[in-house]
Amino acid sequence: MKYEKKKQSLLVELEGEFNLDAVRKISEVLGEQEELVIDLSRSAFVDSNAIVFIHRLMEKGTGIQLENPPEIFYEVIQILGLHQKWDLNRLVKP
Amino acid sequence: MEAHHYLEMRLGMIEPETDFTRRWCVNMGLPLNDSVRMSLAVDEILNDILLHAYKEQQGYVEIWYQYSLSGIEIVIQEMGEPFDPQRHSFSVEKALNEGDFEGAGLEVARRMVDHFLFLNRGKGGKEFRLVSQLDFSHVKEEAQNEVIDVVTGVRAGEEPSDESETEYRLYSVTSSDAEDISRLIYKTYGYSYSKEDLYFPRRIELAVRHGYKFGTIARTKNGFPVGYFAVIRNSDSPIGEIGEAVVSPEHRKKGLMKKMLDQLIEMSRRRGLMGIYGMALTVHTISQKVNETFGFRSTALMLAKSPPSVYKGIREDYPQPVSLLLDFLPLTGQWDRPVWLPNRYEPIIIDLYNQFDNHPVFVSLPEQIEKDRSDTRMHLDIQYESNTALIVVERYGDSFETSSLQMFRSIAELNLTSVYIDIPLDHPWAEHAVEWLKKKRFLFAGLMPMFHGERDYLRMQSIEADLDFGQIETLTSIAGKLKKLIKKEYDEIREKETVTTGRTGR
């Protein structure tokens, strides 16, 4: 995982899946940053641990942006019912 | 190209494993999207095991990657803390209103695959089974993309086969023959052929390329395909099932089937197979007669093996699951391992063996049968399409009875039509295993020669379906004898159950 801290933002580029391992690595470096941007261009999937992690951060008020999430990401949030709650237009960077 | 992994359960091990899952699935012919779904399902299960079964303490999982003609199955076994997924099911309401995502991982895993199964095997651990079907285009869909006569199977610009043609050339099947084979089946049987895989050229192509099946294709002088005959290899023993045979109607009664079978037997020998077998329908005796003509001999009768809907060509009013006869043809005179014959079935097993020129040495049972003190090893194979399961005992071991009971309990809620269990005859404990299984509602099925790891097995069966034995037709006297014995045992069990308040056993 590559990351860069910029003022109040943490920019993360994942080299593999957005899974529990990635969640823990991001948590270690996140600190008090107010914004988290994750590039998922190289992730084949985003698992439920990652989805719950995003959800909890959003509930805490952390601003999150996802870049290039894989297709399956949308299906997983639908399975977990979060498509009803999340503002995908804000979450996913166009 | 199956795989078996023994994995230390650490977080850092999960991603390499899901990477492998995705690549293996793609390699076995699953489309990339489905391969990603399968790898996500494996990720969710492994995370659940890590966090909840082992609580991030030391533990191991075993993973089997298995291929069949119609799909792939991944089996994950763990020995962590007891767990009942029904008590931890996911609720969208709880997630949205209370932020409680319990069960989310299992819910995602379940939704990523075509079949999801959780089996609690007690002391044998817990088992997750993930199945994804190979969903390729049907031969009819492919035919629509080109100018083709779906009745004759002839492409535009292609010469139809000549009925007067008598010269045939036989070729070993290669993956490039897949489309011709599908078309031949479609042309000959319409939709009534029982092996659905043959309507999917891509499935045939993959199975041939990966070596799961081999066969012979007969062509006329001008290359038109008119016959096909194939053997599907068993995954755990050097034997194979003759399960696919077709001759174009206008080329029948010209000895083509015999020529193809002769070549197939030669090919099987060259590939080191010790025997081949066919599963003959008992709805009628046609396939039994064909097998008998070619030297196959009946050794077992599996009751309620498949729902009638699997066999599209049979009588629509057939009132019960279809029972099958195992017809075996040994290709070797070497029967190295001696066998111990359980007292109860000694006469019939000797009759079954005596049909062949050679058979293994029969050893007398000792007065005191020593139990193998090592671990019991057994393997479960669930046939989703036919709603049956096969348990293969590899080693009786110290805990044969408790391990078997746990296995029966773990599959009880699946409401299977039939459960078969194969017990090895190369250990005298077979005697006690048979007697114990008899008390658990199992009845005789027959002899399974060289069926697992080159060893001879005795198959027993537990049947939930109500069967009318008058609907089971047998041709030969030995098949009739098998049926008579099995019916007697079946009736005894049914009678016992009607005089007691509930069923015993499983």
XYZ file of C-alpha atoms in Angstrom:
600
model
C 0.000 0.000 0.000
C 1.294 3.454 -0.896
C 0.101 6.507 0.978
C 0.716 10.204 1.260
C -0.415 12.646 3.940
C -1.474 16.089 2.758
C -2.589 18.542 5.423
C -5.916 17.064 6.591
C -6.026 14.335 3.936
C -4.646 10.849 3.625
C -4.223 9.619 0.047
C -3.978 5.843 -0.248
C -3.200 3.741 -3.298
C -3.984 0.078 -2.711
C -1.867 -2.483 -4.533
C -4.342 -5.323 -3.959
C -7.749 -5.931 -2.471
C -9.602 -3.624 -0.142
C -9.930 -6.216 2.610
C -9.328 -6.593 6.353
C -5.558 -6.436 5.883
C -5.860 -3.148 3.977
C -8.337 -1.800 6.556
C -5.824 -2.393 9.337
C -2.960 -0.846 7.395
C -5.017 2.240 6.585
C -6.175 2.517 10.213
C -2.548 2.515 11.378
C -1.676 5.550 9.289
C -4.995 7.389 9.306
C -4.542 9.295 12.593
C -6.743 12.380 12.895
C -6.993 13.084 9.186
C -10.348 14.518 8.195
C -10.353 13.196 4.695
C -9.430 9.833 3.233
C -9.023 9.207 -0.494
C -8.479 5.625 -1.627
C -7.449 4.657 -5.142
C -8.933 1.207 -5.900
C -7.736 0.920 -9.505
C -5.833 -2.277 -8.672
C -8.406 -3.877 -6.380
C -10.448 -6.767 -7.760
C -12.934 -6.520 -4.885
C -13.942 -4.606 -1.772
C -15.008 -6.940 1.022
C -17.508 -6.501 3.844
C -14.807 -5.534 6.368
C -13.798 -2.657 4.121
C -17.415 -1.598 3.607
C -18.074 -1.567 7.363
C -14.823 0.390 7.871
C -15.952 3.033 5.358
C -19.389 3.173 6.958
C -18.020 3.726 10.448
C -15.644 6.438 9.286
C -18.481 8.197 7.489
C -20.611 7.989 10.635
C -17.733 9.644 12.539
C -17.689 12.437 10.002
C -14.540 11.534 8.102
C -14.802 12.572 4.468
C -14.134 9.624 2.198
C -13.615 9.402 -1.512
C -13.083 6.219 -3.507
C -11.408 6.263 -6.891
C -12.146 3.589 -9.494
C -13.921 1.051 -7.274
C -14.435 -2.342 -8.986
C -17.887 -3.239 -10.277
C -18.505 -5.721 -7.477
C -18.258 -2.939 -4.864
C -21.733 -1.717 -5.854
C -23.188 -5.188 -5.474
C -21.686 -5.674 -2.014
C -23.098 -2.394 -0.676
C -26.472 -3.403 -2.083
C -26.294 -6.770 -0.280
C -25.548 -4.931 2.966
C -28.346 -2.426 2.362
C -26.027 0.591 2.444
C -27.036 1.845 -0.989
C -30.078 3.211 0.856
C -27.933 5.260 3.167
C -24.802 6.290 1.320
C -24.508 9.172 -1.077
C -22.605 7.414 -3.809
C -22.248 10.591 -5.842
C -20.142 12.043 -3.052
C -18.368 8.813 -2.084
C -17.173 7.730 -5.512
C -14.902 10.166 -7.316
C -16.173 10.620 -10.856
C -5.692 -29.600 -11.912
C -7.280 -29.746 -8.519
C -5.511 -28.210 -5.538
C -5.349 -28.834 -1.804
C -3.929 -26.137 0.471
C -3.053 -26.361 4.141
C -2.946 -22.800 5.364
C -1.805 -21.204 8.592
C -4.608 -18.835 9.511
C -2.923 -15.441 9.600
C -4.205 -12.216 8.142
C -1.252 -11.950 5.786
C -2.109 -15.345 4.272
C -5.600 -14.406 3.113
C -4.786 -12.201 0.132
C -2.279 -14.629 -1.427
C -4.972 -17.294 -1.108
C -7.708 -15.178 -2.709
C -5.252 -14.256 -5.488
C -4.741 -17.968 -6.077
C -8.518 -18.554 -5.991
C -9.138 -15.982 -8.702
C -6.350 -17.205 -10.965
C -7.275 -20.872 -10.488
C -10.932 -20.193 -11.291
C -9.985 -18.297 -14.453
C -7.651 -21.103 -15.450
C -10.413 -23.669 -14.973
C -12.681 -21.739 -17.335
C -14.761 -19.568 -15.020
C -15.338 -16.076 -16.492
C -13.298 -13.328 -14.775
C -16.345 -11.759 -13.087
C -17.378 -15.077 -11.552
C -13.775 -15.763 -10.550
C -13.655 -12.446 -8.676
C -16.940 -13.313 -6.961
C -15.539 -16.681 -5.903
C -12.352 -15.068 -4.550
C -14.436 -12.540 -2.597
C -16.461 -15.408 -1.105
C -13.230 -17.151 -0.052
C -11.957 -13.872 1.436
C -15.122 -13.458 3.510
C -15.019 -17.028 4.818
C -11.310 -16.890 5.695
C -11.757 -13.562 7.504
C -14.653 -14.996 9.482
C -12.565 -18.008 10.446
C -9.633 -15.814 11.443
C -11.695 -13.398 13.543
C -14.347 -15.658 15.047
C -13.274 -19.306 14.865
C -9.642 -18.747 15.845
C -9.965 -15.277 17.399
C -6.694 -14.412 15.684
C -4.903 -17.152 17.650
C -2.982 -19.922 15.935
C -5.049 -22.173 13.694
C -5.093 -23.861 10.316
C -7.530 -24.323 7.480
C -7.582 -26.838 4.677
C -8.887 -25.777 1.302
C -9.800 -28.065 -1.586
C -10.213 -26.684 -5.075
C -12.336 -29.166 -7.048
C -13.463 -29.214 -10.653
C -16.389 -30.979 -12.252
C -17.721 -30.863 -15.792
C -20.422 -28.392 -14.821
C -18.742 -26.253 -12.198
C -16.126 -25.720 -9.584
C -16.330 -26.280 -5.854
C -14.127 -24.872 -3.110
C -14.269 -26.626 0.244
C -12.856 -24.846 3.304
C -12.434 -26.822 6.522
C -11.484 -25.432 9.908
C -11.228 -26.707 13.482
C -11.877 -23.481 15.403
C -14.519 -22.599 17.993
C -17.999 -24.046 17.508
C -20.257 -21.775 15.491
C -23.840 -21.796 14.286
C -24.326 -19.387 11.355
C -28.090 -19.403 11.827
C -27.634 -17.655 15.167
C -25.471 -14.972 13.600
C -27.422 -14.118 10.493
C -27.137 -10.698 8.902
C -29.950 -8.167 9.166
C -30.073 -5.052 6.968
C -32.308 -3.330 9.541
C -29.824 -3.959 12.363
C -26.978 -2.759 10.174
C -28.716 0.476 9.189
C -30.365 1.293 12.502
C -27.893 -0.043 15.057
C -24.662 -0.257 13.073
C -24.595 -3.989 13.839
C -23.052 -5.826 10.873
C -22.884 -9.279 12.442
C -23.048 -11.980 9.769
C -22.237 -9.536 6.939
C -19.259 -11.563 5.701
C -21.210 -14.814 5.453
C -24.097 -13.026 3.749
C -21.763 -11.603 1.098
C -20.075 -15.005 0.616
C -23.468 -16.700 0.240
C -24.563 -14.219 -2.432
C -21.371 -14.526 -4.468
C -21.819 -18.192 -5.444
C -24.438 -20.510 -6.941
C -24.463 -22.903 -3.958
C -23.314 -22.149 -0.436
C -23.237 -24.803 2.230
C -22.154 -24.822 5.868
C -21.615 -28.203 7.499
C -20.956 -28.648 11.175
C -19.029 -31.893 11.534
C -18.682 -31.786 15.308
C -15.205 -32.884 16.300
C -14.450 -33.180 12.582
C -14.577 -29.382 12.420
C -16.656 -27.100 10.255
C -16.857 -26.990 6.527
C -17.873 -24.325 4.030
C -18.662 -25.346 0.461
C -18.773 -22.793 -2.330
C -19.941 -23.805 -5.783
C -19.909 -21.766 -8.969
C -21.344 -23.206 -12.151
C -19.636 -22.946 -15.504
C -22.309 -21.006 -17.308
C -21.322 -21.108 -20.945
C -23.418 -20.646 -24.039
C -25.581 -23.522 -25.174
C -24.932 -25.135 -28.546
C -28.260 -23.777 -29.787
C -27.254 -20.206 -28.939
C -23.984 -20.722 -30.788
C -25.852 -22.119 -33.754
C -27.893 -18.927 -33.937
C -24.741 -16.945 -34.578
C -24.048 -18.721 -37.831
C -26.120 -20.095 -40.644
C -26.789 -23.589 -39.433
C -29.578 -26.092 -39.752
C -30.398 -26.990 -36.168
C -32.183 -30.155 -37.259
C -29.379 -31.655 -39.319
C -26.564 -29.852 -37.524
C -25.068 -28.858 -40.894
C -23.364 -25.480 -41.310
C -23.898 -23.369 -44.419
C -21.509 -24.542 -47.129
C -20.913 -27.853 -45.353
C -21.792 -31.168 -47.010
C -24.323 -33.266 -45.078
C -23.237 -36.773 -44.139
C -23.955 -39.538 -46.600
C -26.094 -42.402 -45.258
C -24.446 -44.874 -47.613
C -21.073 -43.977 -46.163
C -19.465 -46.979 -44.512
C -15.860 -45.873 -44.223
C -15.166 -44.112 -40.990
C -12.042 -42.685 -39.501
C -11.626 -42.541 -35.773
C -9.687 -39.730 -34.159
C -8.755 -38.967 -30.563
C -10.934 -36.098 -29.395
C -9.175 -32.751 -29.031
C -10.571 -29.562 -27.541
C -11.204 -28.238 -31.061
C -13.821 -31.013 -31.584
C -16.035 -29.578 -28.836
C -18.457 -27.769 -31.107
C -18.838 -30.736 -33.455
C -19.617 -32.970 -30.467
C -22.275 -30.629 -29.078
C -23.847 -30.334 -32.483
C -23.846 -34.109 -32.972
C -25.585 -34.618 -29.632
C -28.136 -31.927 -30.436
C -28.785 -33.301 -33.899
C -29.167 -36.869 -32.607
C -31.072 -36.387 -29.381
C -32.562 -32.900 -29.484
C -32.750 -31.910 -25.828
C -33.265 -35.428 -24.511
C -29.635 -36.443 -23.815
C -29.073 -36.944 -20.095
C -25.617 -35.341 -19.853
C -26.346 -31.659 -20.051
C -22.659 -30.726 -20.217
C -22.557 -31.960 -23.785
C -24.769 -29.105 -24.939
C -22.077 -26.619 -23.879
C -19.089 -26.725 -26.272
C -16.914 -24.686 -23.923
C -17.410 -27.196 -21.093
C -16.340 -30.021 -23.405
C -13.338 -28.007 -24.594
C -12.146 -27.351 -21.033
C -12.725 -30.917 -19.845
C -10.706 -32.303 -22.762
C -7.958 -29.708 -22.421
C -7.585 -30.353 -18.683
C -7.566 -34.120 -19.235
C -10.770 -34.845 -17.313
C -12.173 -36.689 -20.271
C -10.797 -38.297 -23.357
C -12.556 -39.956 -26.208
C -12.860 -40.840 -29.816
C -14.753 -39.092 -32.569
C -15.803 -40.879 -35.748
C -15.858 -38.936 -38.989
C -16.817 -39.822 -42.530
C -14.219 -39.607 -45.317
C -15.153 -35.978 -45.843
C -14.693 -35.194 -42.161
C -18.326 -35.078 -41.109
C -18.715 -36.089 -37.420
C -21.046 -39.078 -36.991
C -20.049 -40.657 -33.682
C -18.533 -39.802 -30.322
C -17.648 -41.917 -27.311
C -15.789 -40.690 -24.217
C -14.467 -41.674 -20.823
C -14.635 -39.323 -17.855
C -11.791 -40.012 -15.470
C -12.443 -40.517 -11.765
C -10.582 -37.932 -9.735
C -9.373 -40.321 -7.041
C -8.599 -43.574 -8.842
C -7.287 -44.717 -12.240
C -10.694 -45.737 -13.574
C -13.184 -43.853 -15.698
C -16.859 -43.672 -16.524
C -18.111 -44.319 -20.014
C -20.732 -41.694 -19.774
C -21.034 -40.169 -23.196
C -21.871 -42.046 -26.354
C -23.639 -41.040 -29.521
C -23.938 -42.335 -33.087
C -25.824 -40.351 -35.694
C -29.060 -42.313 -36.535
C -28.212 -42.752 -40.222
C -24.891 -44.349 -39.318
C -26.180 -46.880 -36.798
C -26.017 -50.654 -37.213
C -22.706 -50.364 -39.045
C -20.531 -51.435 -36.129
C -19.434 -47.906 -35.372
C -20.169 -48.077 -31.642
C -18.127 -51.256 -31.323
C -15.213 -49.719 -33.268
C -15.261 -46.624 -31.072
C -15.469 -48.665 -27.880
C -12.550 -50.840 -28.964
C -10.498 -47.726 -29.562
C -11.648 -46.233 -26.268
C -10.600 -49.351 -24.369
C -7.210 -49.191 -26.064
C -6.898 -45.489 -25.200
C -7.896 -46.238 -21.602
C -5.246 -48.963 -21.342
C -2.588 -46.667 -22.800
C -3.509 -44.054 -20.194
C -3.063 -46.609 -17.441
C -6.728 -46.973 -16.446
C -7.441 -50.124 -14.473
C -11.094 -50.285 -15.423
C -14.016 -48.458 -16.964
C -17.643 -48.465 -15.937
C -21.052 -47.326 -17.064
C -24.063 -46.222 -15.030
C -27.025 -47.984 -16.616
C -30.570 -46.725 -16.202
C -33.098 -49.087 -14.629
C -36.105 -47.276 -16.084
C -35.624 -49.674 -18.989
C -32.980 -52.271 -19.828
C -31.590 -50.779 -23.070
C -28.380 -49.344 -21.636
C -27.888 -52.462 -19.484
C -28.063 -54.564 -22.648
C -25.489 -52.402 -24.428
C -23.118 -52.648 -21.450
C -23.631 -56.404 -21.181
C -22.872 -56.853 -24.897
C -19.576 -55.035 -24.492
C -18.444 -57.161 -21.551
C -19.375 -54.917 -18.633
C -20.718 -56.694 -15.554
C -23.129 -55.315 -12.945
C -21.633 -54.918 -9.471
C -23.897 -52.466 -7.638
C -27.405 -51.023 -7.661
C -27.662 -47.426 -6.462
C -31.211 -46.612 -5.437
C -32.717 -43.168 -6.063
C -29.524 -41.859 -7.630
C -31.062 -39.017 -9.686
C -34.386 -37.244 -10.065
C -36.187 -38.311 -13.260
C -35.924 -34.743 -14.600
C -32.168 -35.255 -15.116
C -32.952 -37.783 -17.840
C -35.010 -35.843 -20.295
C -35.507 -38.796 -22.606
C -37.206 -41.148 -20.140
C -40.887 -41.694 -19.535
C -42.414 -38.471 -18.284
C -44.662 -40.355 -15.913
C -41.791 -42.195 -14.217
C -42.957 -41.947 -10.628
C -39.763 -42.028 -8.553
C -36.079 -41.093 -8.506
C -34.065 -43.118 -10.986
C -31.934 -46.006 -9.714
C -28.744 -46.899 -11.562
C -26.730 -50.071 -12.041
C -22.954 -49.870 -11.966
C -21.575 -51.979 -14.830
C -17.818 -52.532 -14.588
C -15.187 -53.699 -17.077
C -11.723 -54.386 -15.638
C -8.838 -53.525 -17.943
C -6.171 -55.192 -15.877
C -5.701 -58.667 -14.495
C -3.823 -57.188 -11.562
C -5.914 -57.098 -8.457
C -3.113 -56.664 -5.972
C -4.821 -55.940 -2.705
C -6.497 -58.809 -0.842
C -10.016 -58.183 0.457
C -11.852 -59.168 3.609
C -15.464 -60.018 2.904
C -18.020 -59.068 5.550
C -19.897 -62.199 6.640
C -23.328 -60.797 5.908
C -22.569 -60.139 2.246
C -19.890 -62.730 1.521
C -21.975 -64.872 -0.910
C -23.167 -61.960 -3.063
C -19.747 -60.283 -3.161
C -18.152 -63.570 -4.272
C -20.820 -63.841 -7.005
C -20.059 -60.286 -8.118
C -16.322 -60.921 -8.254
C -16.749 -64.264 -10.018
C -18.141 -62.509 -13.078
C -14.589 -61.436 -13.913
C -11.666 -63.578 -15.084
C -9.583 -62.361 -12.154
C -10.416 -61.069 -8.730
C -8.489 -60.214 -5.571
C -7.510 -62.819 -3.008
C -10.255 -63.322 -0.405
C -8.886 -63.377 3.133
C -10.733 -65.060 6.015
C -11.806 -62.734 8.773
C -9.715 -63.164 11.926
C -11.494 -64.128 15.161
C -10.463 -60.882 16.789
C -10.520 -57.865 14.496
C -8.058 -55.215 15.593
C -9.172 -51.663 15.118
C -6.835 -49.283 13.360
C -5.763 -46.877 16.114
C -4.903 -43.995 13.820
C -7.239 -41.129 12.854
C -10.377 -41.840 10.886
C -10.291 -40.308 7.424
C -13.394 -39.771 5.374
C -14.324 -37.517 2.523
C -17.708 -36.077 1.590
C -18.840 -35.457 -1.968
C -22.198 -33.705 -2.393
C -23.935 -34.081 -5.747
C -26.058 -30.938 -5.850
C -27.799 -31.799 -9.106
C -29.032 -35.174 -7.931
C -29.498 -34.203 -4.256
C -27.348 -37.094 -3.075
C -24.077 -37.425 -1.194
C -21.240 -39.920 -1.167
C -19.053 -40.466 1.884
C -15.786 -42.217 1.130
C -13.998 -43.825 4.066
C -10.275 -43.688 3.424
C -9.257 -45.119 6.799
C -11.508 -46.656 9.476
C -9.390 -45.361 12.352
C -10.186 -45.113 15.998
C -13.285 -42.941 15.725
C -15.040 -44.461 12.710
C -18.449 -44.560 14.413
C -18.355 -41.072 15.956
C -16.883 -39.508 12.819
C -19.577 -41.172 10.712
C -22.319 -39.992 13.055
C -20.996 -36.440 12.909
C -20.900 -36.624 9.157
C -24.519 -37.916 9.029
C -25.668 -35.146 11.386
C -23.889 -32.458 9.403
C -25.741 -33.363 6.216
C -29.075 -34.259 7.845
C -30.572 -30.800 7.305
C -29.867 -30.969 3.567
C -32.745 -33.461 3.209
C -30.852 -35.521 0.667
C -32.688 -38.204 -1.284
C -29.884 -40.737 -0.862
C -26.639 -40.981 1.045
C -24.060 -43.532 -0.095
C -21.049 -44.608 1.902
C -18.063 -46.461 0.446
C -16.098 -48.586 2.900
C -12.763 -50.168 1.951
C -12.613 -53.957 1.753
C -8.846 -54.162 2.259
C -9.171 -54.046 6.052
C -11.016 -56.608 8.196
C -12.787 -53.774 10.041
C -15.163 -53.770 7.044
C -17.025 -56.502 8.943
C -17.804 -54.227 11.905
C -18.401 -51.200 9.699
C -21.114 -53.063 7.780
C -22.853 -54.239 10.955
C -22.739 -50.754 12.462
C -24.044 -49.120 9.280
C -26.876 -51.663 9.130
C -28.044 -50.359 12.515
C -28.035 -46.836 11.062
C -30.550 -47.533 8.268
C -27.961 -48.335 5.621
C -28.525 -51.163 3.204
C -26.355 -52.937 0.685
C -25.636 -51.318 -2.711
C -22.825 -53.475 -4.054
C -19.203 -53.692 -4.998
C -17.229 -50.690 -6.282
C -14.110 -52.233 -7.823
C -10.917 -50.119 -7.753
C -13.061 -47.114 -6.997
C -10.917 -44.959 -4.724
C -7.125 -44.994 -4.640
C -7.105 -48.268 -6.645
C -8.856 -50.028 -3.736
C -12.035 -52.096 -3.803
C -14.947 -50.699 -1.818
C -18.286 -51.933 -0.628
C -21.030 -49.359 -1.090
C -23.947 -49.039 1.309
C -26.855 -46.650 0.940
C -29.444 -44.872 3.041
C -32.550 -43.977 1.078
C -35.175 -41.392 2.015
C -37.338 -41.803 -1.092
C -40.344 -44.113 -1.244
C -39.545 -46.629 -3.944
C -41.598 -49.132 -5.869
C -39.111 -51.859 -6.834
C -41.479 -52.935 -9.597
C -40.356 -49.784 -11.425
C -36.694 -50.861 -11.291
C -35.936 -53.031 -14.311
C -32.909 -55.298 -14.434
C -31.667 -57.431 -17.308
C -29.091 -59.935 -16.064
C -29.501 -62.561 -13.368
C -26.784 -60.991 -11.207
C -28.495 -57.586 -11.417
C -31.744 -59.319 -10.478
C -30.015 -60.921 -7.514
C -28.698 -57.551 -6.360
C -32.144 -56.039 -6.656
C -33.741 -58.882 -4.688
C -31.275 -58.573 -1.803
C -31.523 -54.785 -1.712
C -35.323 -54.865 -1.823
C -35.370 -57.293 1.108
C -33.219 -54.957 3.191
C -35.200 -51.911 2.082
C -38.488 -53.579 3.071
C -37.074 -54.633 6.449
C -36.097 -51.051 7.246
C -39.469 -49.697 6.138
C -41.283 -52.328 8.181
C -39.255 -51.523 11.280
C -40.015 -47.853 10.858
C -43.744 -48.383 10.590
C -43.861 -50.260 13.907
C -41.786 -47.674 15.748
C -42.937 -44.124 16.312
C -40.097 -42.454 14.433
C -37.170 -43.264 12.257
C -33.955 -44.444 13.760
C -30.453 -43.583 12.625
C -29.415 -40.418 10.812
